[in-house]
Short mmCIF file of C-alpha atoms and ligand atoms in Angstrom, two decimals:
data_model
loop_
_atom_site.label_atom_id
_atom_site.label_comp_id
_atom_site.label_asym_id
_atom_site.label_seq_id
_atom_site.Cartn_x
_atom_site.Cartn_y
_atom_site.Cartn_z
CA MET A 1 8.15 -14.38 28.77
CA VAL A 2 7.32 -15.12 25.22
CA THR A 3 10.28 -14.51 22.95
CA LEU A 4 9.05 -13.66 19.54
CA ASN A 5 12.13 -14.79 17.74
CA HIS A 6 10.29 -15.61 14.55
CA LYS A 7 7.21 -13.67 14.52
CA ARG A 8 3.97 -14.56 13.13
CA LEU A 9 0.69 -14.78 14.80
CA LYS A 10 -1.99 -17.21 13.83
CA THR A 11 -5.20 -15.52 13.03
CA ASP A 12 -8.26 -16.64 14.83
CA ARG A 13 -10.14 -18.57 12.17
CA ASN A 14 -13.30 -18.72 14.22
CA THR A 15 -13.79 -15.01 13.86
CA ARG A 16 -13.22 -15.05 10.12
CA THR A 17 -15.49 -12.90 8.05
CA MET A 18 -15.87 -12.09 4.37
CA ALA A 19 -13.14 -9.49 4.64
CA ASP A 20 -10.57 -11.90 6.01
CA PRO A 21 -7.60 -12.91 3.88
CA ASN A 22 -7.66 -16.38 2.42
CA PHE A 23 -4.78 -17.89 4.41
CA ARG A 24 -3.16 -20.98 2.92
CA THR A 25 -1.23 -23.55 4.90
CA ASP A 26 -0.62 -26.17 2.18
CA PHE A 27 3.14 -25.88 1.86
CA GLU A 28 5.78 -28.59 1.27
CA PRO A 29 9.06 -27.27 2.67
CA ALA A 30 11.46 -29.75 0.86
CA TYR A 31 14.16 -29.12 3.48
CA GLY A 32 17.71 -29.06 2.22
CA GLN A 33 16.74 -28.74 -1.44
CA ALA A 34 16.82 -25.78 -3.78
CA VAL A 35 13.40 -25.86 -5.41
CA ASP A 36 12.86 -24.05 -8.73
CA ILE A 37 9.86 -21.81 -8.16
CA ALA A 38 10.10 -19.42 -11.13
CA ASP A 39 12.51 -18.42 -13.88
CA ASN A 40 15.68 -17.27 -12.16
CA VAL A 41 14.31 -18.05 -8.67
CA GLN A 42 14.98 -20.96 -6.32
CA ARG A 43 13.86 -21.49 -2.72
CA ILE A 44 15.50 -23.40 0.11
CA THR A 45 13.51 -23.70 3.34
CA ALA A 46 15.48 -23.77 6.58
CA PRO A 47 14.56 -26.46 9.15
CA ASN A 48 13.52 -23.95 11.84
CA LYS A 49 9.84 -24.90 12.03
CA SER A 50 7.87 -23.31 14.89
CA ALA A 51 4.55 -21.69 15.79
CA PHE A 52 6.09 -18.38 14.69
CA THR A 53 8.03 -19.51 11.59
CA PHE A 54 5.54 -21.98 10.07
CA HIS A 55 7.66 -24.65 8.28
CA GLY A 56 10.81 -22.53 8.51
CA THR A 57 12.48 -19.53 6.90
CA ASN A 58 12.67 -19.35 3.10
CA THR A 59 16.05 -18.49 1.57
CA TYR A 60 15.81 -17.42 -2.07
CA ILE A 61 18.39 -17.65 -4.83
CA VAL A 62 18.00 -15.16 -7.70
CA GLY A 63 19.83 -15.53 -11.01
CA GLN A 64 21.68 -18.28 -12.84
CA GLN A 65 25.49 -18.09 -12.67
CA ASN A 66 26.02 -14.89 -10.71
CA ILE A 67 23.40 -14.94 -8.03
CA ALA A 68 21.83 -13.08 -5.13
CA ILE A 69 20.81 -14.77 -1.91
CA ILE A 70 17.78 -13.20 -0.25
CA ASP A 71 17.45 -13.93 3.49
CA PRO A 72 20.28 -16.39 4.22
CA GLY A 73 18.37 -17.60 7.28
CA PRO A 74 19.05 -18.61 10.88
CA ALA A 75 22.41 -19.68 12.30
CA ASP A 76 21.90 -23.33 11.40
CA GLU A 77 24.81 -25.38 10.06
CA SER A 78 22.59 -27.75 8.08
CA HIS A 79 20.88 -24.84 6.35
CA LEU A 80 24.26 -23.29 5.50
CA ALA A 81 25.32 -26.64 4.04
CA SER A 82 22.12 -26.74 1.93
CA ILE A 83 22.84 -23.24 0.61
CA GLN A 84 26.47 -24.14 -0.16
CA ASN A 85 25.29 -27.22 -1.96
CA ALA A 86 22.81 -25.21 -4.04
CA ILE A 87 25.31 -22.51 -5.01
CA GLU A 88 28.19 -24.82 -5.86
CA GLY A 89 29.87 -23.78 -9.12
CA ARG A 90 28.09 -20.41 -9.09
CA LYS A 91 29.16 -17.03 -7.82
CA VAL A 92 27.22 -15.22 -5.10
CA THR A 93 27.46 -11.51 -5.88
CA HIS A 94 24.85 -10.16 -3.44
CA VAL A 95 23.52 -11.20 -0.02
CA ILE A 96 20.26 -9.37 0.60
CA VAL A 97 18.31 -9.25 3.85
CA THR A 98 14.62 -8.31 4.23
CA HIS A 99 14.95 -7.61 7.95
CA THR A 100 17.09 -8.43 10.96
CA HIS A 101 15.19 -11.11 12.83
CA ILE A 102 17.31 -14.05 13.94
CA ASP A 103 15.50 -16.38 11.57
CA HIS A 104 16.45 -14.26 8.51
CA SER A 105 19.82 -12.52 8.70
CA PRO A 106 22.39 -14.41 10.85
CA LEU A 107 23.85 -16.58 8.05
CA ALA A 108 24.67 -13.43 6.05
CA ALA A 109 27.98 -13.09 7.90
CA GLN A 110 29.12 -16.61 7.05
CA LEU A 111 27.96 -16.35 3.44
CA LYS A 112 29.83 -13.08 3.06
CA LYS A 113 32.95 -14.72 4.45
CA LEU A 114 32.60 -17.77 2.21
CA THR A 115 31.74 -15.95 -1.01
CA GLY A 116 33.11 -12.42 -0.69
CA ALA A 117 29.68 -11.01 -1.61
CA GLN A 118 28.55 -7.71 -0.13
CA THR A 119 25.45 -7.51 2.02
CA TRP A 120 22.44 -5.29 1.32
CA ALA A 121 19.59 -4.25 3.64
CA GLU A 122 17.80 -1.16 4.91
CA GLY A 123 20.03 -0.91 7.98
CA PRO A 124 20.96 -2.50 11.29
CA HIS A 125 18.45 -3.82 13.80
CA ARG A 126 16.84 -1.17 16.01
CA ALA A 127 13.52 -0.39 17.68
CA ALA A 128 10.89 1.63 15.81
CA ARG A 129 10.80 4.16 18.66
CA GLU A 130 12.75 4.99 21.79
CA LEU A 131 11.98 2.83 24.77
CA HIS A 132 9.81 4.42 27.48
CA ILE A 133 11.35 4.88 30.91
CA GLY A 134 11.48 1.47 32.58
CA GLU A 135 10.20 -0.34 29.48
CA ILE A 136 11.60 -3.80 28.83
CA ASN A 137 11.76 -4.81 25.19
CA ALA A 138 10.00 -8.19 25.04
CA LEU A 139 11.32 -8.65 21.50
CA ASP A 140 14.96 -8.18 22.39
CA ALA A 141 15.96 -11.80 21.83
CA SER A 142 14.44 -11.87 18.35
CA GLY A 143 16.73 -9.25 16.81
CA ASP A 144 20.05 -9.97 15.10
CA LYS A 145 22.14 -7.11 16.43
CA ASP A 146 25.35 -8.35 14.83
CA PHE A 147 24.26 -7.75 11.25
CA ILE A 148 25.38 -4.45 9.74
CA PRO A 149 24.80 -4.28 5.97
CA ASP A 150 27.65 -3.18 3.70
CA ASN A 151 25.08 -1.32 1.59
CA MET A 152 22.04 0.39 3.07
CA VAL A 153 19.23 0.44 0.54
CA SER A 154 16.77 3.28 0.06
CA HIS A 155 13.18 3.13 -1.21
CA GLY A 156 13.14 2.53 -4.96
CA GLN A 157 16.84 1.74 -5.14
CA LYS A 158 17.81 -0.77 -7.83
CA ILE A 159 20.18 -3.61 -7.08
CA ILE A 160 21.61 -4.77 -10.39
CA GLY A 161 23.03 -8.23 -10.90
CA ASP A 162 23.92 -10.48 -13.81
CA GLY A 163 20.65 -11.05 -15.67
CA TRP A 164 18.45 -9.80 -12.82
CA GLU A 165 17.50 -6.51 -11.18
CA LEU A 166 15.76 -5.99 -7.88
CA GLU A 167 13.97 -2.88 -6.65
CA ALA A 168 14.12 -2.26 -2.92
CA LEU A 169 10.85 -1.21 -1.27
CA LEU A 170 11.08 0.02 2.29
CA THR A 171 8.17 -1.51 4.19
CA PRO A 172 8.57 -0.79 7.93
CA GLY A 173 6.01 -2.21 10.37
CA HIS A 174 7.01 -5.78 11.21
CA THR A 175 10.40 -4.22 11.96
CA ILE A 176 11.53 -0.66 11.31
CA ASN A 177 14.15 -1.93 8.83
CA HIS A 178 11.93 -4.27 6.82
CA ALA A 179 12.33 -4.16 3.04
CA CYS A 180 10.66 -6.07 0.21
CA PHE A 181 12.33 -6.61 -3.15
CA ALA A 182 10.57 -6.63 -6.51
CA LEU A 183 12.17 -8.64 -9.32
CA ILE A 184 12.13 -6.06 -12.10
CA GLY A 185 10.62 -7.15 -15.41
CA THR A 186 8.59 -9.89 -13.74
CA ASN A 187 5.41 -10.20 -11.75
CA TYR A 188 7.35 -11.37 -8.67
CA LEU A 189 8.13 -9.72 -5.37
CA PHE A 190 10.01 -11.02 -2.34
CA SER A 191 7.79 -9.96 0.54
CA GLY A 192 9.80 -11.12 3.58
CA ASP A 193 7.66 -11.11 6.70
CA HIS A 194 5.63 -8.09 5.60
CA ILE A 195 3.05 -10.16 3.73
CA MET A 196 2.83 -13.94 3.94
CA GLY A 197 0.16 -16.30 2.74
CA TRP A 198 -0.07 -18.55 5.78
CA SER A 199 -0.67 -15.99 8.54
CA THR A 200 -0.75 -12.36 9.53
CA SER A 201 2.60 -10.78 10.35
CA ILE A 202 3.44 -9.90 13.95
CA VAL A 203 3.54 -6.16 14.47
CA ALA A 204 4.68 -5.48 18.02
CA PRO A 205 6.18 -2.44 19.76
CA PRO A 206 8.82 -1.27 20.26
CA ASP A 207 10.49 -3.02 17.30
CA GLY A 208 7.42 -2.82 15.08
CA ALA A 209 4.79 -0.11 14.65
CA MET A 210 1.21 -0.46 13.44
CA SER A 211 1.01 2.97 11.76
CA ASP A 212 4.12 2.08 9.71
CA TYR A 213 2.73 -1.36 8.93
CA MET A 214 -0.55 0.02 7.57
CA ALA A 215 1.29 2.54 5.36
CA SER A 216 3.54 -0.26 4.11
CA LEU A 217 0.48 -2.34 3.18
CA ASP A 218 -0.59 0.57 0.98
CA ILE A 219 2.80 0.50 -0.76
CA MET A 220 2.13 -3.10 -1.76
CA ILE A 221 -1.49 -2.52 -2.76
CA GLU A 222 -0.40 0.24 -5.14
CA ARG A 223 2.13 -1.94 -6.97
CA ASP A 224 1.55 -4.17 -9.97
CA GLU A 225 3.14 -7.43 -8.83
CA THR A 226 0.62 -10.15 -8.08
CA VAL A 227 2.88 -13.05 -7.01
CA TYR A 228 4.85 -12.80 -3.77
CA PHE A 229 7.59 -15.06 -2.44
CA PRO A 230 7.36 -14.62 1.35
CA GLY A 231 9.83 -15.29 4.17
CA HIS A 232 7.74 -18.23 5.36
CA GLY A 233 5.34 -20.50 3.49
CA GLY A 234 4.53 -20.95 -0.17
CA ARG A 235 4.15 -18.53 -3.04
CA LEU A 236 1.28 -16.13 -2.67
CA GLU A 237 -0.94 -15.61 -5.71
CA LYS A 238 -3.41 -12.73 -6.12
CA ALA A 239 -1.14 -10.87 -3.75
CA ARG A 240 -2.72 -7.43 -4.16
CA GLU A 241 -6.19 -8.71 -3.25
CA PHE A 242 -4.60 -10.53 -0.34
CA SER A 243 -2.85 -7.33 0.80
CA ARG A 244 -6.14 -5.44 0.61
CA ALA A 245 -7.79 -8.16 2.70
CA LEU A 246 -4.95 -7.93 5.25
CA LYS A 247 -5.61 -4.21 5.50
CA SER A 248 -9.32 -4.72 6.19
CA HIS A 249 -8.44 -7.45 8.65
CA ARG A 250 -6.22 -5.02 10.63
CA LYS A 251 -8.89 -2.32 10.46
CA MET A 252 -11.42 -4.77 11.89
CA ARG A 253 -9.01 -5.67 14.69
CA GLU A 254 -8.56 -2.00 15.43
CA THR A 255 -12.33 -1.48 15.52
CA ALA A 256 -12.76 -4.50 17.82
CA ILE A 257 -10.08 -3.23 20.23
CA LEU A 258 -11.53 0.28 20.28
CA SER A 259 -14.98 -1.13 20.92
CA ARG A 260 -13.72 -3.27 23.87
CA ILE A 261 -12.05 -0.22 25.39
CA ARG A 262 -15.23 1.85 24.92
CA LYS A 263 -17.13 -0.95 26.69
CA GLY A 264 -14.78 -0.61 29.67
CA ASP A 265 -12.21 -3.36 29.10
CA SER A 266 -9.26 -1.37 30.31
CA THR A 267 -6.36 -3.85 30.09
CA ILE A 268 -4.65 -5.68 27.25
CA GLY A 269 -5.05 -9.00 29.10
CA LYS A 270 -8.82 -8.56 29.18
CA ILE A 271 -9.00 -7.53 25.54
CA VAL A 272 -6.87 -10.51 24.42
CA SER A 273 -9.00 -12.94 26.43
CA ILE A 274 -12.06 -11.80 24.47
CA ILE A 275 -10.76 -11.04 20.98
CA TYR A 276 -8.36 -14.00 20.82
CA LYS A 277 -10.43 -16.44 22.87
CA SER A 278 -10.10 -19.28 20.35
CA THR A 279 -6.43 -18.70 19.59
CA ASP A 280 -3.81 -21.10 20.97
CA PRO A 281 -3.02 -19.71 24.48
CA ARG A 282 0.72 -20.10 23.73
CA LEU A 283 0.25 -17.27 21.26
CA HIS A 284 -1.52 -14.95 23.71
CA GLY A 285 1.74 -13.22 24.62
CA ALA A 286 2.23 -12.36 20.95
CA ALA A 287 -1.45 -11.40 20.66
CA GLY A 288 -1.00 -8.99 23.58
CA LEU A 289 1.84 -7.26 21.77
CA SER A 290 -0.28 -7.02 18.63
CA VAL A 291 -3.08 -5.38 20.66
CA LEU A 292 -0.46 -3.04 22.16
CA ALA A 293 0.60 -2.08 18.61
CA HIS A 294 -3.00 -1.08 17.81
CA ILE A 295 -3.33 0.75 21.15
CA GLU A 296 -0.19 2.75 20.43
CA ASP A 297 -1.68 3.74 17.08
CA LEU A 298 -5.11 4.53 18.61
CA MET A 299 -3.47 6.72 21.26
CA ALA A 300 -1.47 8.56 18.59
CA LYS A 301 -4.77 9.21 16.77
CA GLY A 302 -6.27 10.58 20.01
CA LEU A 303 -9.03 7.94 20.12
CA ILE A 304 -8.07 6.42 23.48
CA LYS A 305 -6.19 7.55 26.58
CA SER A 306 -3.94 6.10 29.23
CA ASP A 307 -2.16 7.33 32.35
CA GLY A 308 1.23 7.01 30.65
CA PRO A 309 2.72 5.91 27.36
CA ALA A 310 1.19 2.79 25.80
CA SER A 311 2.51 -0.28 27.62
CA ILE A 312 1.59 -3.94 27.95
CA ASP A 313 0.33 -3.45 31.54
CA GLY A 314 -1.26 -0.04 31.03
CA ASN A 315 -4.87 1.00 31.69
CA TYR A 316 -6.86 2.41 28.79
CA TRP A 317 -10.08 4.27 28.34
CA ALA A 318 -11.86 6.04 25.49
ZN1 ZN B 401 10.54 -11.42 11.12
#
């Protein structure tokens, strides 16, 4: 079983077209160091490199003396030590979490204990929909079920600190509780795993939902910020164009899946073997879940049918 504990799925570069986003993989993680990346913003990358987390999870520090930590990161003692080192002599007033995957939220508990800061996020970890009868959640191991935020943020809510203000933007899709945070008065936005420059985001049922994800892309496209600081990888410039390209990329995937089903490919395994044929086979499990996310959406739109609810081993026809 593939455990998608840090979820990202490499896009198949061999099927790239004009509409595809311009993914960038030139990133220097500088492990253990707080790197100044903008006024009032520092980044520390955790050493949890993997096929799903790229070079590791980015933890951000916002502010000067009284600071917010965005995405404390995985339960990793060396990363906690790096954060403690970076915040020495300063006061952490807010611990903010974009979503509850185990590579983003677990250190929130320890930081809260060490600093007394309150935690902020959309809500606890949960699936985007109820599980079907007999359904096993393949993503179960990737969720941090221990994290319960002190403050549950709503869409548009302002989080006000000393010399900085963040606006919470609820962006479900990657997880139901995913939120991005815009740094008010700047061109910057912390995009978590919703939009990243190095890869597409994994959207997989039951924890994620494609219809939510697409609507959350529109939220980003309609905003003014053009520089994103994502949960993994380097800063993303021209972020709105990139978000638009991600949207077309997903639409093309959807069209490709629908066309395979219309041609008689009735299983997810068959569809993955064709659409993702030049993708690393270790990522085929994740690819299957991504196809399932599209299938769930296509079924909801009435474009395809199955003999039961959408499932990884279901049979589909148009
Ligand atoms: Zn994630």
